[in-house]
PDB file of C-alpha atoms in Angstrom:
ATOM      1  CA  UNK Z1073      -6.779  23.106  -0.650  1.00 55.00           C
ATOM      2  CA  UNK Z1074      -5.285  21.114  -3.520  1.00 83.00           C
ATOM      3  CA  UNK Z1075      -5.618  16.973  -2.851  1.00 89.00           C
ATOM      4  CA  UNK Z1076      -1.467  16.931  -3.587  1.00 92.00           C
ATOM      5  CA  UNK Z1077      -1.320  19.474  -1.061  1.00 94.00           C
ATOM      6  CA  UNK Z1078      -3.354  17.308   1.446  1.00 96.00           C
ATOM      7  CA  UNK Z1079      -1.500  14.163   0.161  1.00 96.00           C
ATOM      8  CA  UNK Z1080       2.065  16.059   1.163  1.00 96.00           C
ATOM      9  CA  UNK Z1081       0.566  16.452   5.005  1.00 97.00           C
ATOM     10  CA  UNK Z1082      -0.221  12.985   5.284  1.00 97.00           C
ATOM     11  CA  UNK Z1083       2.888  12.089   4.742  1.00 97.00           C
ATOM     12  CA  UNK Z1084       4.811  14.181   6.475  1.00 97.00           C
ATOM     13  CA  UNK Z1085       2.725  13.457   9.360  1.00 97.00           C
ATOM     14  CA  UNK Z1086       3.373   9.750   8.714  1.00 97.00           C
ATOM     15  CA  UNK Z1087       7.157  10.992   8.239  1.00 98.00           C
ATOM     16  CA  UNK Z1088       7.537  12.360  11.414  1.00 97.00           C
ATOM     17  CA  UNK Z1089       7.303   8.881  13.185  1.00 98.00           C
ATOM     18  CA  UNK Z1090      10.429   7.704  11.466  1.00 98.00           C
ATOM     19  CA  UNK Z1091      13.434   7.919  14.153  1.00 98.00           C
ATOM     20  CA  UNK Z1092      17.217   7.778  13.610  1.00 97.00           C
ATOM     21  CA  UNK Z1093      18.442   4.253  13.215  1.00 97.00           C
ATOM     22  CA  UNK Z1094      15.266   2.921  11.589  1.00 98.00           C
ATOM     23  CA  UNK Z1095      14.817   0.507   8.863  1.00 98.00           C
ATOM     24  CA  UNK Z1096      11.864   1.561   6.501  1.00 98.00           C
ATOM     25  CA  UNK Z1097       9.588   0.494   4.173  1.00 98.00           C
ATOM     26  CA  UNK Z1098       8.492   2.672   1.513  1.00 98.00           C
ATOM     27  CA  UNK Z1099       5.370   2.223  -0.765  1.00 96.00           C
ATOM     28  CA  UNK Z1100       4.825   2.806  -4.157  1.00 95.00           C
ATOM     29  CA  UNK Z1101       2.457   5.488  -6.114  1.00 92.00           C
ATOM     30  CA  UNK Z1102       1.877   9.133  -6.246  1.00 91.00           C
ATOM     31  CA  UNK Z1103       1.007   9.295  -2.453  1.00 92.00           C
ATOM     32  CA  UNK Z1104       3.851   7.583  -1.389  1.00 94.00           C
ATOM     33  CA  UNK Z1105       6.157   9.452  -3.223  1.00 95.00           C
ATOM     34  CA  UNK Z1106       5.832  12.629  -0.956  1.00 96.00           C
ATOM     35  CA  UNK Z1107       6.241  10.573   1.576  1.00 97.00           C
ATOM     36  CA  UNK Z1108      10.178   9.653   0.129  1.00 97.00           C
ATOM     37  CA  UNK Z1109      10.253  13.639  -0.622  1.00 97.00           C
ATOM     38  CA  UNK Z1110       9.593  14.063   3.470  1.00 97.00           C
ATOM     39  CA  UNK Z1111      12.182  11.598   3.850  1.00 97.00           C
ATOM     40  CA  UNK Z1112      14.656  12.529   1.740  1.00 97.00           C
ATOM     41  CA  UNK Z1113      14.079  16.235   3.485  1.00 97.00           C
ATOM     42  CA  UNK Z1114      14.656  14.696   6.946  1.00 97.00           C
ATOM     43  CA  UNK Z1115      17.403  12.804   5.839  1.00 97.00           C
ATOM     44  CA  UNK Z1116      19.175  16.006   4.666  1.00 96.00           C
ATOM     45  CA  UNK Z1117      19.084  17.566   7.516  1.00 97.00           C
ATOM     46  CA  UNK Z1118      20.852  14.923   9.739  1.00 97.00           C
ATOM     47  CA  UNK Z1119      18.388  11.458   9.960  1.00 97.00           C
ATOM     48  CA  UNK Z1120      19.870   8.329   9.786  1.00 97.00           C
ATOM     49  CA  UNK Z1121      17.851   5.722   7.990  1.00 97.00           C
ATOM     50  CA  UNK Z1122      17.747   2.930   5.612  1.00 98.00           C
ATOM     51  CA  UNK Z1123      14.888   1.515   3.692  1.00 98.00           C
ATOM     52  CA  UNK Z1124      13.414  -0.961   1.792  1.00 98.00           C
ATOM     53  CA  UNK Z1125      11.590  -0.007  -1.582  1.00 98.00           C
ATOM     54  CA  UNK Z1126       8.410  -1.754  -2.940  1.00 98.00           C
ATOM     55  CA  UNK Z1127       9.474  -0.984  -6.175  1.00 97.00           C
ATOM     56  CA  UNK Z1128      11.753  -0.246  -8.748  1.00 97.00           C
ATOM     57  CA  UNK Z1129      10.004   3.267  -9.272  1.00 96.00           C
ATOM     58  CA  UNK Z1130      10.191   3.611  -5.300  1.00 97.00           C
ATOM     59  CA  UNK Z1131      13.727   2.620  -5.346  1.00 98.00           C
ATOM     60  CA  UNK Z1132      15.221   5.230  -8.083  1.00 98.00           C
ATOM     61  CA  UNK Z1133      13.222   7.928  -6.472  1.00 97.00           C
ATOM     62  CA  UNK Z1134      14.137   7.375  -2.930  1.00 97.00           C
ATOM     63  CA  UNK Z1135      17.842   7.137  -3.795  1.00 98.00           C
ATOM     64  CA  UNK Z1136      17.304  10.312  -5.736  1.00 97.00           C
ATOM     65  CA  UNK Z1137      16.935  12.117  -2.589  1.00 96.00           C
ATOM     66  CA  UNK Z1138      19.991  10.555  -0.417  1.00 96.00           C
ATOM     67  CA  UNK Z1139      17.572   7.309   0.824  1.00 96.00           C
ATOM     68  CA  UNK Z1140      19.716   4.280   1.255  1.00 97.00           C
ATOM     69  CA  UNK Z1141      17.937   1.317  -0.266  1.00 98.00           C
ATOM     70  CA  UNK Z1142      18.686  -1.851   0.572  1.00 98.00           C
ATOM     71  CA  UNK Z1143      17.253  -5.350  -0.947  1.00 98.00           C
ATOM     72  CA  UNK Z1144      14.583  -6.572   0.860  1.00 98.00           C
ATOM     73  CA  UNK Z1145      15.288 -10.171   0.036  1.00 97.00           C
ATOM     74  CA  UNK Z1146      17.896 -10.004   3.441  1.00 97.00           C
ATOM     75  CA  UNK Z1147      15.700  -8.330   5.561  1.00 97.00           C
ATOM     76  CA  UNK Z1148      13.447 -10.195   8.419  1.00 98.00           C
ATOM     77  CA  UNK Z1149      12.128  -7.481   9.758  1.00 98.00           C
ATOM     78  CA  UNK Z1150      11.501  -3.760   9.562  1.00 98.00           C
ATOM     79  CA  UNK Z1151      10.482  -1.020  12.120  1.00 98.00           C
ATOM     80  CA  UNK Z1152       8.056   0.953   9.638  1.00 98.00           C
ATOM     81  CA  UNK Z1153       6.301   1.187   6.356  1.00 98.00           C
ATOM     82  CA  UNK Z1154       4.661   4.210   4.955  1.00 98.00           C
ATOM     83  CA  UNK Z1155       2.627   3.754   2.093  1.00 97.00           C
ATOM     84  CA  UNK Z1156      -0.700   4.971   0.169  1.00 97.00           C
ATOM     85  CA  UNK Z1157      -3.952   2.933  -0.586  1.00 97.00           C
ATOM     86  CA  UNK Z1158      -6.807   3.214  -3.202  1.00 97.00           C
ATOM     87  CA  UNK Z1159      -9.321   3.088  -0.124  1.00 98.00           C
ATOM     88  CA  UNK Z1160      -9.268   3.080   3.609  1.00 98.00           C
ATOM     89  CA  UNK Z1161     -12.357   2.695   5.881  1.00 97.00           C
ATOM     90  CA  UNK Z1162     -12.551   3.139   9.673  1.00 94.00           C
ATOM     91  CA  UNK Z1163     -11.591  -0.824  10.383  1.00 96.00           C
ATOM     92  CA  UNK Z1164      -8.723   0.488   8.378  1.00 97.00           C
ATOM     93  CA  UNK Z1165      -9.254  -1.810   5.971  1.00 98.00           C
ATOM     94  CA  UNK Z1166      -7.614  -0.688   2.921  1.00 98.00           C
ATOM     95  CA  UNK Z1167      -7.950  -1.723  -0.830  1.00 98.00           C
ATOM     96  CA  UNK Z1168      -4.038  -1.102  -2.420  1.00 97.00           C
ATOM     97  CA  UNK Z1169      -2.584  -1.266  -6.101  1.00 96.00           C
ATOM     98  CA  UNK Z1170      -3.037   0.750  -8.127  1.00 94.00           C
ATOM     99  CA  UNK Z1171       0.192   1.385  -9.469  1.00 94.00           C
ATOM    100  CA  UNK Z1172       0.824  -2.010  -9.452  1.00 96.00           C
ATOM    101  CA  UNK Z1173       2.743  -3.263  -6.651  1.00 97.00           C
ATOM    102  CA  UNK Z1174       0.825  -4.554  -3.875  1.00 97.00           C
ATOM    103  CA  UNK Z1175       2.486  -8.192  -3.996  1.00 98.00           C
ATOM    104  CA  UNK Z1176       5.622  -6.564  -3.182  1.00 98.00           C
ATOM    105  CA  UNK Z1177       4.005  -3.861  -0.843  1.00 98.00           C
ATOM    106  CA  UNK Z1178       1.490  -6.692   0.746  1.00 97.00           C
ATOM    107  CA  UNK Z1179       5.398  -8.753   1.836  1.00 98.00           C
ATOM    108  CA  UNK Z1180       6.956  -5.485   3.057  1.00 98.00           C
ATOM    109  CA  UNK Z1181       3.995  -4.642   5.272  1.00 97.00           C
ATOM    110  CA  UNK Z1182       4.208  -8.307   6.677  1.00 97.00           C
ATOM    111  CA  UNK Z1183       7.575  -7.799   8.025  1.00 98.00           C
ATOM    112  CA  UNK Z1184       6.617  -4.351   9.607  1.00 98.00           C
ATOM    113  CA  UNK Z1185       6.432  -3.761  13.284  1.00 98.00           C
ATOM    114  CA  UNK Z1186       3.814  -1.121  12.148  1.00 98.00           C
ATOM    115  CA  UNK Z1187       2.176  -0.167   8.619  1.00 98.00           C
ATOM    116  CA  UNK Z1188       0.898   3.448   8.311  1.00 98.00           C
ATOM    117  CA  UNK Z1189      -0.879   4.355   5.079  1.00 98.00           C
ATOM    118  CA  UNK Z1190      -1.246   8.479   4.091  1.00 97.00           C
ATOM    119  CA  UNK Z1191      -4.001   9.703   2.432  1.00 96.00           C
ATOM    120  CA  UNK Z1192      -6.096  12.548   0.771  1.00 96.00           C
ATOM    121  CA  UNK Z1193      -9.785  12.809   2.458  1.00 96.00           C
ATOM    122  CA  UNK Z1194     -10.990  11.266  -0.886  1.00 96.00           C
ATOM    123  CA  UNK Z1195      -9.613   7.933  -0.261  1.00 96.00           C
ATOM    124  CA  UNK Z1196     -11.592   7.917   3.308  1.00 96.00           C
ATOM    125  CA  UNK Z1197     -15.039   5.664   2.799  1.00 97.00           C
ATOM    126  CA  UNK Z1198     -17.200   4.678   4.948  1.00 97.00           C
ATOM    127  CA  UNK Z1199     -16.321   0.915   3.482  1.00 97.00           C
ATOM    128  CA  UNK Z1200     -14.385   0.036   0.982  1.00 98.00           C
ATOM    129  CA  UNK Z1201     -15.599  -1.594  -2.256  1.00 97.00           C
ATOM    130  CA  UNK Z1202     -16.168   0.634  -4.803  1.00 97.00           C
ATOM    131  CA  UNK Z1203     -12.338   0.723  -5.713  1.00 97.00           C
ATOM    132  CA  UNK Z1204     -10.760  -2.155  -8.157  1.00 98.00           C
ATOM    133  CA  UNK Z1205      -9.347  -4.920  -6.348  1.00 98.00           C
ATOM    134  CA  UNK Z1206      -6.300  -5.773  -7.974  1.00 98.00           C
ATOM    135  CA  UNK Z1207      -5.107  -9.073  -8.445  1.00 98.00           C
ATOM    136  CA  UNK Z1208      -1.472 -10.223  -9.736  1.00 98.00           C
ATOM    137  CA  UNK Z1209      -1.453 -12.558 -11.790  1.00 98.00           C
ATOM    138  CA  UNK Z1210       0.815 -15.386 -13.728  1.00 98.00           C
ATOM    139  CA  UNK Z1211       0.826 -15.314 -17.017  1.00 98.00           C
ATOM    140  CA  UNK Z1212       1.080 -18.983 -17.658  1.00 98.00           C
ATOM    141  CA  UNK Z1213      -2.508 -19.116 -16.020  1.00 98.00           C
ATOM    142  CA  UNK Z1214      -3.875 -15.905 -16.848  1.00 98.00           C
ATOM    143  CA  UNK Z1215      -6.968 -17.048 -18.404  1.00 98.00           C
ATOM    144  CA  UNK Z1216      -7.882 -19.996 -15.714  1.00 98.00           C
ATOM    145  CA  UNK Z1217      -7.343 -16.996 -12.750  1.00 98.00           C
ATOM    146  CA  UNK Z1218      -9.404 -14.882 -15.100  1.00 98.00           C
ATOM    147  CA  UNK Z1219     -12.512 -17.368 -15.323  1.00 98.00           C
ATOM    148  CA  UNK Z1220     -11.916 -17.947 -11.430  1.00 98.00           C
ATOM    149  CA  UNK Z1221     -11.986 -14.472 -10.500  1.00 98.00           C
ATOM    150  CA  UNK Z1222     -15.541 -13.573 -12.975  1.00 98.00           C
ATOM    151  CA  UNK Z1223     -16.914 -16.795 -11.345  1.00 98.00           C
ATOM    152  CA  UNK Z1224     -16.522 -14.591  -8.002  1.00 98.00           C
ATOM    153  CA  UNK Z1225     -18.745 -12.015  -9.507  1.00 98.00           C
ATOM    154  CA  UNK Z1226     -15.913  -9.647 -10.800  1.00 98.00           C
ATOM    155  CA  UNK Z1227     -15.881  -7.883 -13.617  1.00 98.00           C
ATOM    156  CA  UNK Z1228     -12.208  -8.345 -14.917  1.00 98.00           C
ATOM    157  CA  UNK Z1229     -10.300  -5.981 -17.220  1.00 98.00           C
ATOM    158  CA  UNK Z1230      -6.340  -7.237 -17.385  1.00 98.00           C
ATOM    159  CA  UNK Z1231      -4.361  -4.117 -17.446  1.00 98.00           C
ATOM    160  CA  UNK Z1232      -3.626  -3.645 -20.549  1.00 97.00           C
ATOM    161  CA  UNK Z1233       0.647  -3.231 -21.573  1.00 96.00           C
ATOM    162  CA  UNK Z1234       1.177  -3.596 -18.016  1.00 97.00           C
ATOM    163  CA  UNK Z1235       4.128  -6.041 -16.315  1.00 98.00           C
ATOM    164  CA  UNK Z1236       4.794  -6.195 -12.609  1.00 98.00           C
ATOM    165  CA  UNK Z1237       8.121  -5.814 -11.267  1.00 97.00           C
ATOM    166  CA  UNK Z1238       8.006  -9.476 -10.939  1.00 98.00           C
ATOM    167  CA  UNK Z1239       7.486 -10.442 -14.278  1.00 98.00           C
ATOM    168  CA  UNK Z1240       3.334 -10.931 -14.182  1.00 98.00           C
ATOM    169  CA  UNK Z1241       0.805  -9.051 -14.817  1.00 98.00           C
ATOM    170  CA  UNK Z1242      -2.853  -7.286 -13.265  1.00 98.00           C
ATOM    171  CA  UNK Z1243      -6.344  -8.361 -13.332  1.00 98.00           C
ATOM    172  CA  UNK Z1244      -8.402  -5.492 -11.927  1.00 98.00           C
ATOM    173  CA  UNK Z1245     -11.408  -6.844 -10.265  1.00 98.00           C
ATOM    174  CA  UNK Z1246     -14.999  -4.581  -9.474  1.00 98.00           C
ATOM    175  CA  UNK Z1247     -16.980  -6.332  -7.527  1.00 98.00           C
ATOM    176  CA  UNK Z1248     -20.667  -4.889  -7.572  1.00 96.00           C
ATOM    177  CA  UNK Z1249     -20.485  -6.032  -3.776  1.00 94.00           C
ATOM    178  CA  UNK Z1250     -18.490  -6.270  -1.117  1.00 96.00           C
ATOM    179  CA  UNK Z1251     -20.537  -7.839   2.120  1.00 96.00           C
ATOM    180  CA  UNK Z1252     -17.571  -9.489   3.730  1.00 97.00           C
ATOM    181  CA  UNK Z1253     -14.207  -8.626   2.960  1.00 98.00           C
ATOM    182  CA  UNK Z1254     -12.399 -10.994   4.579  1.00 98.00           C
ATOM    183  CA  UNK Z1255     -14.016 -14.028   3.066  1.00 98.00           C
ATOM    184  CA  UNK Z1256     -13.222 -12.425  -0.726  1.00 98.00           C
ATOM    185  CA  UNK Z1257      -9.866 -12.079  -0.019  1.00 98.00           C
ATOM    186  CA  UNK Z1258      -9.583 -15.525   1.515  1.00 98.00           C
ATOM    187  CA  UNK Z1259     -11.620 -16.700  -1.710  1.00 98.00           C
ATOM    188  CA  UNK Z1260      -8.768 -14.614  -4.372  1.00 98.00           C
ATOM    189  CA  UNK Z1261      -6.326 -16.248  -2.382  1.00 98.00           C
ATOM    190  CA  UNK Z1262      -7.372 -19.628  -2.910  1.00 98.00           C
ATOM    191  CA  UNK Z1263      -7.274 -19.191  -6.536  1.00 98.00           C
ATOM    192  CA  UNK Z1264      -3.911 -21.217  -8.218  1.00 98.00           C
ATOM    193  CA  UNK Z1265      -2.394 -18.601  -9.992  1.00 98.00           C
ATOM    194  CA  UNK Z1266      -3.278 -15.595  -7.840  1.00 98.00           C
ATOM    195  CA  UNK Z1267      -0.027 -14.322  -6.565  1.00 98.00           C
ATOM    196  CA  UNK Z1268      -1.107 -11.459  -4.557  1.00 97.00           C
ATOM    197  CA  UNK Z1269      -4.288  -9.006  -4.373  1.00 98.00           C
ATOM    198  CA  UNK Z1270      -4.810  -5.919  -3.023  1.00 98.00           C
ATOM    199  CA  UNK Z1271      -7.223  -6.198  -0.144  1.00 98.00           C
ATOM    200  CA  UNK Z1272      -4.978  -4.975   3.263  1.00 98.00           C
ATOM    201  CA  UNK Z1273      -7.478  -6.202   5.991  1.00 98.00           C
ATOM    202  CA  UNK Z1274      -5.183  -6.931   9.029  1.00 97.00           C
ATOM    203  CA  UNK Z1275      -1.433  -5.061   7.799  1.00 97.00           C
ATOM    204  CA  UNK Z1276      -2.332  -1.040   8.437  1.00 98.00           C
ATOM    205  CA  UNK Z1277      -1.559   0.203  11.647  1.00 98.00           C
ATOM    206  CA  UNK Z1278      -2.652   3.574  11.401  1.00 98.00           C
ATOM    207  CA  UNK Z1279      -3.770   5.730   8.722  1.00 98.00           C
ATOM    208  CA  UNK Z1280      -2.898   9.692   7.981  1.00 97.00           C
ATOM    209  CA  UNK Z1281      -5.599  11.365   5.938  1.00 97.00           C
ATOM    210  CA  UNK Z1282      -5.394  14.744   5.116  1.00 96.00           C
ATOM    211  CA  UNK Z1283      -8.634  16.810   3.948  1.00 95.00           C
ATOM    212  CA  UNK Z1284      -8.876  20.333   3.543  1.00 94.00           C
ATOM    213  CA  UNK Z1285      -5.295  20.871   4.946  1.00 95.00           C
ATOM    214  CA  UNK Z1286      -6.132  19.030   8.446  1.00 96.00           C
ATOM    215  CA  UNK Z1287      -4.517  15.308   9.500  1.00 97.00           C
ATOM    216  CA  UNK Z1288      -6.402  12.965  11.354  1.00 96.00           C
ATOM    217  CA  UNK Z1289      -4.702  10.062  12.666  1.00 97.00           C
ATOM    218  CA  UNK Z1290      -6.722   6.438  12.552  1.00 96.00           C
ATOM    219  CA  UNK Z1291      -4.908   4.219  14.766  1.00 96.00           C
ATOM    220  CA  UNK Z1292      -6.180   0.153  14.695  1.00 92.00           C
ATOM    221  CA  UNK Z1293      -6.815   0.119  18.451  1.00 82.00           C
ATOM    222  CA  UNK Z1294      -9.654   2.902  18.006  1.00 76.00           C
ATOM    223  CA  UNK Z1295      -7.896   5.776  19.211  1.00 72.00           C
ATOM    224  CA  UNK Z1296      -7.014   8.978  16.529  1.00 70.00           C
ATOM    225  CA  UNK Z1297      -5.569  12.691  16.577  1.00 67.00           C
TER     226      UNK Z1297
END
């Protein structure tokens, strides 16, 4: 079965959890966009909802397909957020951001009662690291985040022609190792400068991933389906 095949069961698995009345959080990238086609289906045939886009790109395509978007800047709180990561392990740990947007995606998740991330059985690893940790980035201190970051042990390529919705811009970070999560992010984080990175160690929920057209459901408390 084709991965974009697998990638549209994920999300309408994930999809299926959204009830009438809710207020949602959609992610951004090529995952999370058949997640908004799911919705958009849904909403078509009689669901009420409302959401919250991570991104401009989210925003234009969810409205596209009858998704009211509203502006996250007056909302505390939100019942749901669907979205895709990079990598996902079985702590459901998750490395996020590839296209771009996991400052705004990392704030939306925050708010969520519950943050469910869909997936192809390629992004399933047995722990993540291998993926680029991306790292937002501004601009006035770009090459003093930079240094910071290599003096981590990255190797840091600044995406080239690339802006973020909020005006900065992305230092993709390999690290050769990652022994302990938690403390790297806590270490990125630290850094003046760093706006936002793209390690999700406590926000997902659950996790949908699809392989070979079947859905298993991760859920944080151990349990799956």
């Amino acid at each position: 079965m084709a991965k974009d095949d697998d990638k549209r069961l994920a999300a309408e698995a994930a999809v299926a959890e959204v009830a009438d009345g809710m207020l949602v959080g959609l992610g951004t990238g090529s995952t999370a966009a058949f997640a908004i086609a799911a919705l958009g289906r849904r909403i078509a045939e009689g669901l009420r909802v409302e959401a919250v886009a991570t991104s401009e790109a989210t925003a234009a395509a969810a409205r596209a397909v009858g998704v009211v978007v509203r502006d996250f800047s007056t909302i505390a709180t939100l019942d749901l957020t669907i979205d895709g990561a990079d990598e996902i392990d079985s702590r459901l740990f998750a490395i996020k951001g590839a296209g771009g947007a996991m400052l705004r995606e990392k704030a939306v998740a925050a708010a969520s009662r519950r943050m469910v991330v869909i997936a192809d059985g390629s992004k399933r690893v047995a722990a993540i690291g291998a993926a680029k940790v991306p790292v937002e980035v501004l601009p006035f201190a770009s090459a003093s985040v930079v240094a910071a970051l290599e003096r981590l042990g990255a190797a840091v390529a600044v995406r080239a022609g690339y802006v973020t919705d909020n005006g900065n811009i992305i230092a993709d970070c390999h690290f050769p190792a990652m022994p302990d999560p938690r403390a790297l992010a806590a270490r990125i984080a630290a850094i003046p400068g760093a706006l936002g990175h793209g390690l999700f160690l406590d926000e997902v929920d659950a996790a949908y991933i699809a392989a070979d057209g079947n859905v298993t459901r991760l859920e944080r408390d151990g349990s799956s389906g």
